[in-house]
Amino acid sequence: MANAKVIQAKQESVDAVTAKLRESVTSVVVDYRGLNVAQVTELRKQLREAGIEFQVLKNSLLRRAAAAAELTELENVLTGPTAIAFSVDDVVAPAKILNDFAKKNDALELKGAVVEGRVIGVEEVKALAELPSRDGLLSMLLSVLQAPVRNFALAVKAVAEKEEQGA
């Protein structure tokens, strides 16, 4: 009877990870082997502040969840100690945080990621990390949208000042 409970608990774990893989806009897989407790704590803190969930998972559990989420290509990177960062809001943030942390700590190794339902490799994760954050992109867009209005206001002001000088 206890065996059935264990199997049910494992299946619930697989279902939970499958749901996270499906709901997340980005899930980055890393090898954390060689990081000490202080480094892992610092990494978890940075990820938590960005609203990203970070979990250390067994490869067998992650393989089953990936298969259930129809992400079988992810199985290629599931070797050795594996941790995964799930982000439901920001596509770039987990890649950026983990890539920056890996640059400072050689022990952290990027393995791959799932971005909006598509499995990508290490090089693509690094390219994603180089993109501006969501907030940065929004500020760029706002600046572009404000430019015509700002230019029009400056032109109107210049015309008004010229009128005042001529009168």
CSV table of N, CA, C and O in Angstrom, one decimal, residues 10-118:
chain,number,residue,atom,x,y,z
A,10,LYS,N,5.1,10.6,-6.7
A,10,LYS,CA,6.0,10.9,-7.8
A,10,LYS,C,5.2,11.4,-9.0
A,10,LYS,O,5.7,12.3,-9.7
A,11,GLN,N,4.1,10.8,-9.3
A,11,GLN,CA,3.3,11.3,-10.4
A,11,GLN,C,2.8,12.7,-10.2
A,11,GLN,O,2.8,13.5,-11.2
A,12,GLU,N,2.4,13.1,-9.0
A,12,GLU,CA,2.0,14.4,-8.7
A,12,GLU,C,3.2,15.4,-8.9
A,12,GLU,O,3.0,16.5,-9.4
A,13,SER,N,4.4,15.0,-8.6
A,13,SER,CA,5.6,15.8,-8.8
A,13,SER,C,5.8,16.0,-10.3
A,13,SER,O,6.1,17.1,-10.7
A,14,VAL,N,5.7,14.9,-11.1
A,14,VAL,CA,5.9,15.0,-12.5
A,14,VAL,C,4.8,15.9,-13.1
A,14,VAL,O,5.1,16.8,-13.9
A,15,ASP,N,3.6,15.8,-12.6
A,15,ASP,CA,2.5,16.7,-13.1
A,15,ASP,C,2.8,18.1,-12.8
A,15,ASP,O,2.5,19.0,-13.6
A,16,ALA,N,3.3,18.4,-11.6
A,16,ALA,CA,3.6,19.8,-11.2
A,16,ALA,C,4.7,20.4,-12.1
A,16,ALA,O,4.6,21.5,-12.6
A,17,VAL,N,5.7,19.6,-12.4
A,17,VAL,CA,6.8,20.1,-13.2
A,17,VAL,C,6.3,20.3,-14.7
A,17,VAL,O,6.7,21.2,-15.3
A,18,THR,N,5.5,19.4,-15.1
A,18,THR,CA,5.0,19.5,-16.5
A,18,THR,C,4.2,20.8,-16.6
A,18,THR,O,4.3,21.5,-17.6
A,19,ALA,N,3.3,21.1,-15.6
A,19,ALA,CA,2.6,22.3,-15.6
A,19,ALA,C,3.5,23.5,-15.7
A,19,ALA,O,3.2,24.5,-16.4
A,20,LYS,N,4.6,23.5,-14.9
A,20,LYS,CA,5.5,24.6,-14.9
A,20,LYS,C,6.2,24.8,-16.2
A,20,LYS,O,6.4,25.9,-16.7
A,21,LEU,N,6.5,23.7,-16.9
A,21,LEU,CA,7.2,23.7,-18.2
A,21,LEU,C,6.2,24.4,-19.2
A,21,LEU,O,6.6,25.1,-20.1
A,22,ARG,N,4.9,24.0,-19.1
A,22,ARG,CA,3.9,24.5,-20.0
A,22,ARG,C,3.6,26.0,-19.8
A,22,ARG,O,3.4,26.8,-20.7
A,23,GLU,N,3.5,26.4,-18.5
A,23,GLU,CA,3.1,27.7,-18.1
A,23,GLU,C,4.2,28.8,-18.3
A,23,GLU,O,4.0,29.9,-18.5
A,24,SER,N,5.5,28.3,-18.1
A,24,SER,CA,6.6,29.2,-18.2
A,24,SER,C,6.9,29.7,-19.6
A,24,SER,O,6.8,29.0,-20.5
A,25,VAL,N,7.2,31.0,-19.7
A,25,VAL,CA,7.7,31.6,-21.0
A,25,VAL,C,9.1,31.2,-21.2
A,25,VAL,O,9.5,31.0,-22.3
A,26,THR,N,9.9,31.0,-20.1
A,26,THR,CA,11.3,30.6,-20.2
A,26,THR,C,11.6,29.7,-19.1
A,26,THR,O,11.3,30.0,-17.9
A,27,SER,N,12.2,28.6,-19.4
A,27,SER,CA,12.8,27.6,-18.4
A,27,SER,C,14.2,27.3,-18.8
A,27,SER,O,14.5,26.8,-19.8
A,28,VAL,N,15.2,27.7,-17.9
A,28,VAL,CA,16.6,27.5,-18.2
A,28,VAL,C,17.1,26.4,-17.4
A,28,VAL,O,17.0,26.4,-16.2
A,29,VAL,N,17.8,25.4,-18.0
A,29,VAL,CA,18.4,24.3,-17.4
A,29,VAL,C,19.9,24.5,-17.2
A,29,VAL,O,20.6,24.9,-18.1
A,30,VAL,N,20.4,24.3,-15.9
A,30,VAL,CA,21.8,24.5,-15.6
A,30,VAL,C,22.3,23.3,-14.8
A,30,VAL,O,21.6,22.5,-14.2
A,31,ASP,N,23.7,23.2,-14.9
A,31,ASP,CA,24.4,22.3,-14.1
A,31,ASP,C,25.1,23.1,-13.0
A,31,ASP,O,25.9,24.0,-13.2
A,32,TYR,N,24.7,22.8,-11.7
A,32,TYR,CA,25.2,23.6,-10.6
A,32,TYR,C,26.3,23.0,-9.8
A,32,TYR,O,26.8,23.5,-8.8
A,33,ARG,N,26.8,21.9,-10.3
A,33,ARG,CA,27.9,21.1,-9.7
A,33,ARG,C,29.1,22.0,-9.4
A,33,ARG,O,29.6,22.7,-10.3
A,34,GLY,N,29.6,22.0,-8.2
A,34,GLY,CA,30.7,22.8,-7.9
A,34,GLY,C,30.4,24.1,-7.1
A,34,GLY,O,31.3,24.7,-6.6
A,35,LEU,N,29.2,24.5,-7.1
A,35,LEU,CA,28.8,25.7,-6.4
A,35,LEU,C,28.7,25.4,-4.9
A,35,LEU,O,28.2,24.3,-4.5
A,36,ASN,N,29.2,26.3,-4.1
A,36,ASN,CA,29.0,26.1,-2.7
A,36,ASN,C,27.7,26.6,-2.2
A,36,ASN,O,27.0,27.2,-2.9
A,37,VAL,N,27.4,26.4,-0.9
A,37,VAL,CA,26.1,26.8,-0.4
A,37,VAL,C,25.9,28.3,-0.5
A,37,VAL,O,24.8,28.7,-0.9
A,38,ALA,N,26.9,29.1,-0.2
A,38,ALA,CA,26.8,30.5,-0.3
A,38,ALA,C,26.5,31.0,-1.7
A,38,ALA,O,25.6,31.9,-1.9
A,39,GLN,N,27.1,30.4,-2.7
A,39,GLN,CA,26.9,30.7,-4.1
A,39,GLN,C,25.5,30.4,-4.5
A,39,GLN,O,24.8,31.2,-5.2
A,40,VAL,N,25.0,29.2,-4.1
A,40,VAL,CA,23.6,28.7,-4.5
A,40,VAL,C,22.6,29.7,-3.8
A,40,VAL,O,21.6,30.0,-4.4
A,41,THR,N,22.9,30.0,-2.6
A,41,THR,CA,22.0,30.9,-1.9
A,41,THR,C,21.9,32.3,-2.6
A,41,THR,O,20.8,32.8,-2.7
A,42,GLU,N,23.0,32.8,-3.0
A,42,GLU,CA,23.1,34.1,-3.7
A,42,GLU,C,22.3,34.0,-5.0
A,42,GLU,O,21.6,34.9,-5.4
A,43,LEU,N,22.5,32.9,-5.8
A,43,LEU,CA,21.8,32.7,-7.0
A,43,LEU,C,20.3,32.6,-6.8
A,43,LEU,O,19.6,33.3,-7.5
A,44,ARG,N,19.9,31.9,-5.8
A,44,ARG,CA,18.5,31.7,-5.5
A,44,ARG,C,17.9,33.1,-5.2
A,44,ARG,O,16.8,33.4,-5.6
A,45,LYS,N,18.6,33.9,-4.4
A,45,LYS,CA,18.2,35.2,-4.0
A,45,LYS,C,18.0,36.1,-5.2
A,45,LYS,O,16.9,36.8,-5.4
A,46,GLN,N,18.9,36.1,-6.1
A,46,GLN,CA,18.8,36.9,-7.4
A,46,GLN,C,17.6,36.5,-8.2
A,46,GLN,O,16.9,37.4,-8.7
A,47,LEU,N,17.4,35.2,-8.3
A,47,LEU,CA,16.3,34.7,-9.1
A,47,LEU,C,15.0,35.0,-8.5
A,47,LEU,O,14.0,35.4,-9.1
A,48,ARG,N,14.9,34.8,-7.1
A,48,ARG,CA,13.7,35.1,-6.4
A,48,ARG,C,13.3,36.6,-6.5
A,48,ARG,O,12.1,36.9,-6.7
A,49,GLU,N,14.3,37.5,-6.5
A,49,GLU,CA,14.0,38.9,-6.6
A,49,GLU,C,13.4,39.3,-7.9
A,49,GLU,O,12.7,40.2,-8.1
A,50,ALA,N,13.7,38.4,-9.0
A,50,ALA,CA,13.2,38.7,-10.3
A,50,ALA,C,11.9,37.9,-10.6
A,50,ALA,O,11.4,37.9,-11.7
A,51,GLY,N,11.4,37.2,-9.5
A,51,GLY,CA,10.2,36.5,-9.7
A,51,GLY,C,10.3,35.1,-10.4
A,51,GLY,O,9.4,34.6,-11.0
A,52,ILE,N,11.5,34.6,-10.3
A,52,ILE,CA,11.8,33.3,-11.0
A,52,ILE,C,12.0,32.2,-10.0
A,52,ILE,O,12.7,32.3,-9.0
A,53,GLU,N,11.3,31.1,-10.3
A,53,GLU,CA,11.4,29.9,-9.4
A,53,GLU,C,12.6,29.0,-9.8
A,53,GLU,O,12.7,28.7,-11.0
A,54,PHE,N,13.4,28.6,-8.9
A,54,PHE,CA,14.6,27.8,-9.1
A,54,PHE,C,14.5,26.5,-8.3
A,54,PHE,O,14.3,26.5,-7.1
A,55,GLN,N,14.6,25.4,-9.1
A,55,GLN,CA,14.5,24.1,-8.4
A,55,GLN,C,15.6,23.1,-8.9
A,55,GLN,O,16.0,23.1,-10.0
A,56,VAL,N,16.1,22.3,-7.9
A,56,VAL,CA,16.9,21.2,-8.3
A,56,VAL,C,16.0,20.0,-8.4
A,56,VAL,O,15.3,19.7,-7.5
A,57,LEU,N,16.1,19.3,-9.6
A,57,LEU,CA,15.3,18.2,-9.9
A,57,LEU,C,16.0,17.0,-10.3
A,57,LEU,O,17.1,17.1,-10.9
A,58,LYS,N,15.5,15.8,-10.1
A,58,LYS,CA,16.1,14.6,-10.6
A,58,LYS,C,15.9,14.6,-12.1
A,58,LYS,O,14.8,15.0,-12.6
A,59,ASN,N,16.9,14.1,-12.8
A,59,ASN,CA,16.7,14.0,-14.3
A,59,ASN,C,15.6,13.1,-14.7
A,59,ASN,O,14.9,13.4,-15.7
A,60,SER,N,15.4,12.0,-14.0
A,60,SER,CA,14.3,11.1,-14.4
A,60,SER,C,12.9,11.8,-14.3
A,60,SER,O,12.1,11.6,-15.1
A,61,LEU,N,12.8,12.6,-13.2
A,61,LEU,CA,11.5,13.3,-13.0
A,61,LEU,C,11.4,14.4,-14.1
A,61,LEU,O,10.3,14.5,-14.8
A,62,LEU,N,12.4,15.1,-14.4
A,62,LEU,CA,12.4,16.1,-15.5
A,62,LEU,C,12.2,15.5,-16.9
A,62,LEU,O,11.5,16.1,-17.7
A,63,ARG,N,12.8,14.3,-17.1
A,63,ARG,CA,12.6,13.6,-18.4
A,63,ARG,C,11.1,13.3,-18.6
A,63,ARG,O,10.5,13.5,-19.7
A,64,ARG,N,10.5,12.8,-17.5
A,64,ARG,CA,9.0,12.4,-17.6
A,64,ARG,C,8.2,13.7,-17.8
A,64,ARG,O,7.2,13.7,-18.6
A,65,ALA,N,8.5,14.7,-17.1
A,65,ALA,CA,7.7,16.0,-17.3
A,65,ALA,C,7.9,16.6,-18.7
A,65,ALA,O,7.0,17.0,-19.3
A,66,ALA,N,9.2,16.5,-19.2
A,66,ALA,CA,9.4,17.0,-20.5
A,66,ALA,C,8.7,16.2,-21.6
A,66,ALA,O,8.1,16.8,-22.5
A,67,ALA,N,8.6,14.9,-21.4
A,67,ALA,CA,7.9,14.1,-22.3
A,67,ALA,C,6.4,14.4,-22.3
A,67,ALA,O,5.7,14.5,-23.3
A,68,ALA,N,5.9,14.6,-21.1
A,68,ALA,CA,4.5,14.9,-20.9
A,68,ALA,C,4.1,16.3,-21.5
A,68,ALA,O,3.0,16.5,-22.0
A,69,ALA,N,5.1,17.2,-21.5
A,69,ALA,CA,4.9,18.5,-22.0
A,69,ALA,C,5.3,18.6,-23.5
A,69,ALA,O,5.3,19.7,-24.1
A,70,GLU,N,5.6,17.4,-24.1
A,70,GLU,CA,6.0,17.3,-25.5
A,70,GLU,C,7.2,18.1,-25.8
A,70,GLU,O,7.3,18.8,-26.8
A,71,LEU,N,8.2,18.0,-24.9
A,71,LEU,CA,9.5,18.7,-25.1
A,71,LEU,C,10.6,17.7,-25.0
A,71,LEU,O,11.6,17.8,-24.3
A,72,THR,N,10.5,16.7,-25.9
A,72,THR,CA,11.5,15.5,-25.8
A,72,THR,C,12.9,16.0,-26.1
A,72,THR,O,13.8,15.3,-25.7
A,73,GLU,N,13.1,17.1,-26.9
A,73,GLU,CA,14.4,17.5,-27.2
A,73,GLU,C,15.2,17.9,-25.9
A,73,GLU,O,16.4,18.0,-25.9
A,74,LEU,N,14.5,18.2,-24.9
A,74,LEU,CA,15.1,18.7,-23.6
A,74,LEU,C,15.9,17.5,-23.0
A,74,LEU,O,16.8,17.8,-22.2
A,75,GLU,N,15.5,16.3,-23.3
A,75,GLU,CA,16.2,15.1,-22.7
A,75,GLU,C,17.7,15.1,-23.0
A,75,GLU,O,18.4,14.5,-22.2
A,76,ASN,N,18.1,15.7,-24.1
A,76,ASN,CA,19.5,15.7,-24.5
A,76,ASN,C,20.4,16.4,-23.5
A,76,ASN,O,21.6,16.1,-23.4
A,77,VAL,N,19.9,17.3,-22.7
A,77,VAL,CA,20.7,18.1,-21.8
A,77,VAL,C,20.5,17.6,-20.3
A,77,VAL,O,21.2,18.2,-19.4
A,78,LEU,N,19.8,16.6,-20.1
A,78,LEU,CA,19.5,16.1,-18.8
A,78,LEU,C,20.5,15.1,-18.4
A,78,LEU,O,20.2,13.9,-18.2
A,79,THR,N,21.7,15.5,-18.1
A,79,THR,CA,22.8,14.6,-17.6
A,79,THR,C,23.4,15.4,-16.5
A,79,THR,O,23.6,16.6,-16.5
A,80,GLY,N,23.9,14.6,-15.5
A,80,GLY,CA,24.5,15.2,-14.3
A,80,GLY,C,23.5,16.0,-13.5
A,80,GLY,O,22.3,16.0,-13.7
A,81,PRO,N,24.1,16.7,-12.4
A,81,PRO,CA,23.2,17.4,-11.5
A,81,PRO,C,22.4,18.5,-12.3
A,81,PRO,O,23.0,19.2,-13.1
A,82,THR,N,21.1,18.6,-12.2
A,82,THR,CA,20.3,19.5,-12.9
A,82,THR,C,19.5,20.4,-12.1
A,82,THR,O,18.8,19.9,-11.1
A,83,ALA,N,19.5,21.7,-12.4
A,83,ALA,CA,18.6,22.6,-11.7
A,83,ALA,C,17.9,23.4,-12.9
A,83,ALA,O,18.4,23.5,-14.0
A,84,ILE,N,16.7,23.9,-12.6
A,84,ILE,CA,15.9,24.6,-13.6
A,84,ILE,C,15.3,25.8,-13.1
A,84,ILE,O,14.8,25.8,-11.9
A,85,ALA,N,15.3,26.9,-13.8
A,85,ALA,CA,14.7,28.2,-13.4
A,85,ALA,C,13.5,28.4,-14.3
A,85,ALA,O,13.6,28.4,-15.5
A,86,PHE,N,12.3,28.6,-13.7
A,86,PHE,CA,11.1,28.8,-14.4
A,86,PHE,C,10.7,30.3,-14.3
A,86,PHE,O,10.6,30.8,-13.2
A,87,SER,N,10.4,30.9,-15.4
A,87,SER,CA,9.9,32.3,-15.4
A,87,SER,C,8.5,32.3,-16.1
A,87,SER,O,8.5,32.0,-17.3
A,88,VAL,N,7.5,32.8,-15.5
A,88,VAL,CA,6.2,33.0,-16.2
A,88,VAL,C,6.0,34.3,-16.7
A,88,VAL,O,5.1,34.5,-17.5
A,89,ASP,N,6.8,35.3,-16.4
A,89,ASP,CA,6.6,36.7,-16.8
A,89,ASP,C,7.6,37.2,-17.8
A,89,ASP,O,7.2,37.8,-18.8
A,90,ASP,N,8.8,37.0,-17.5
A,90,ASP,CA,9.9,37.7,-18.3
A,90,ASP,C,10.7,36.6,-19.1
A,90,ASP,O,11.2,35.7,-18.5
A,91,VAL,N,10.7,36.7,-20.4
A,91,VAL,CA,11.4,35.8,-21.2
A,91,VAL,C,13.0,35.9,-21.0
A,91,VAL,O,13.7,34.8,-21.0
A,92,VAL,N,13.5,37.1,-20.9
A,92,VAL,CA,14.9,37.3,-20.8
A,92,VAL,C,15.6,37.1,-19.5
A,92,VAL,O,16.7,36.7,-19.3
A,93,ALA,N,14.8,37.5,-18.4
A,93,ALA,CA,15.4,37.5,-17.1
A,93,ALA,C,16.1,36.3,-16.6
A,93,ALA,O,17.3,36.4,-16.1
A,94,PRO,N,15.6,35.1,-16.7
A,94,PRO,CA,16.3,33.9,-16.2
A,94,PRO,C,17.6,33.7,-17.0
A,94,PRO,O,18.6,33.4,-16.4
A,95,ALA,N,17.6,33.8,-18.3
A,95,ALA,CA,18.8,33.6,-19.1
A,95,ALA,C,19.8,34.7,-18.7
A,95,ALA,O,21.0,34.3,-18.5
A,96,LYS,N,19.4,35.9,-18.5
A,96,LYS,CA,20.3,37.0,-18.2
A,96,LYS,C,21.0,36.8,-16.8
A,96,LYS,O,22.2,36.8,-16.7
A,97,ILE,N,20.2,36.5,-15.8
A,97,ILE,CA,20.7,36.3,-14.4
A,97,ILE,C,21.6,35.1,-14.4
A,97,ILE,O,22.7,35.1,-13.8
A,98,LEU,N,21.2,33.9,-15.0
A,98,LEU,CA,22.0,32.7,-14.9
A,98,LEU,C,23.3,32.9,-15.8
A,98,LEU,O,24.4,32.4,-15.4
A,99,ASN,N,23.2,33.5,-16.9
A,99,ASN,CA,24.4,33.8,-17.7
A,99,ASN,C,25.4,34.7,-17.0
A,99,ASN,O,26.6,34.4,-17.0
A,100,ASP,N,24.9,35.8,-16.4
A,100,ASP,CA,25.8,36.7,-15.7
A,100,ASP,C,26.4,35.9,-14.5
A,100,ASP,O,27.6,36.1,-14.2
A,101,PHE,N,25.6,35.1,-13.8
A,101,PHE,CA,26.2,34.3,-12.7
A,101,PHE,C,27.2,33.3,-13.1
A,101,PHE,O,28.2,33.1,-12.5
A,102,ALA,N,27.0,32.7,-14.3
A,102,ALA,CA,27.9,31.7,-14.8
A,102,ALA,C,29.2,32.4,-15.2
A,102,ALA,O,30.3,31.8,-15.1
A,103,LYS,N,29.2,33.7,-15.7
A,103,LYS,CA,30.4,34.4,-16.0
A,103,LYS,C,31.3,34.6,-14.8
A,103,LYS,O,32.5,34.6,-14.9
A,104,LYS,N,30.6,34.8,-13.7
A,104,LYS,CA,31.4,35.1,-12.4
A,104,LYS,C,31.8,33.8,-11.7
A,104,LYS,O,32.7,33.8,-10.9
A,105,ASN,N,31.0,32.8,-11.9
A,105,ASN,CA,31.2,31.5,-11.2
A,105,ASN,C,31.3,30.4,-12.3
A,105,ASN,O,30.3,29.9,-12.8
A,106,ASP,N,32.5,29.9,-12.5
A,106,ASP,CA,32.8,28.9,-13.6
A,106,ASP,C,32.0,27.6,-13.3
A,106,ASP,O,31.8,26.8,-14.2
A,107,ALA,N,31.7,27.4,-12.0
A,107,ALA,CA,31.0,26.1,-11.7
A,107,ALA,C,29.6,26.0,-12.2
A,107,ALA,O,29.1,24.9,-12.4
A,108,LEU,N,29.0,27.1,-12.5
A,108,LEU,CA,27.6,27.1,-13.0
A,108,LEU,C,27.7,27.0,-14.5
A,108,LEU,O,28.4,27.8,-15.2
A,109,GLU,N,27.0,25.9,-15.1
A,109,GLU,CA,27.1,25.7,-16.5
A,109,GLU,C,25.7,25.7,-17.1
A,109,GLU,O,24.8,24.9,-16.7
A,110,LEU,N,25.5,26.6,-18.1
A,110,LEU,CA,24.2,26.6,-18.8
A,110,LEU,C,24.1,25.3,-19.7
A,110,LEU,O,25.1,24.9,-20.3
A,111,LYS,N,22.9,24.7,-19.7
A,111,LYS,CA,22.8,23.4,-20.5
A,111,LYS,C,21.8,23.7,-21.7
A,111,LYS,O,22.0,23.1,-22.7
A,112,GLY,N,20.8,24.5,-21.5
A,112,GLY,CA,19.8,24.7,-22.5
A,112,GLY,C,18.6,25.4,-21.9
A,112,GLY,O,18.6,25.7,-20.7
A,113,ALA,N,17.6,25.5,-22.7
A,113,ALA,CA,16.4,26.2,-22.2
A,113,ALA,C,15.1,25.8,-23.0
A,113,ALA,O,15.3,25.3,-24.2
A,114,VAL,N,14.0,26.2,-22.5
A,114,VAL,CA,12.7,26.1,-23.2
A,114,VAL,C,12.2,27.5,-23.2
A,114,VAL,O,12.0,28.1,-22.2
A,115,VAL,N,12.1,28.1,-24.4
A,115,VAL,CA,11.6,29.5,-24.6
A,115,VAL,C,10.3,29.4,-25.4
A,115,VAL,O,10.3,29.0,-26.6
A,116,GLU,N,9.2,29.8,-24.7
A,116,GLU,CA,7.9,29.8,-25.4
A,116,GLU,C,7.6,28.5,-26.1
A,116,GLU,O,7.2,28.5,-27.3
A,117,GLY,N,7.9,27.3,-25.4
A,117,GLY,CA,7.5,26.0,-26.0
A,117,GLY,C,8.6,25.5,-27.0
A,117,GLY,O,8.3,24.4,-27.5
A,118,ARG,N,9.7,26.1,-27.2
A,118,ARG,CA,10.7,25.7,-28.1
A,118,ARG,C,12.0,25.5,-27.3
A,118,ARG,O,12.5,26.3,-26.6
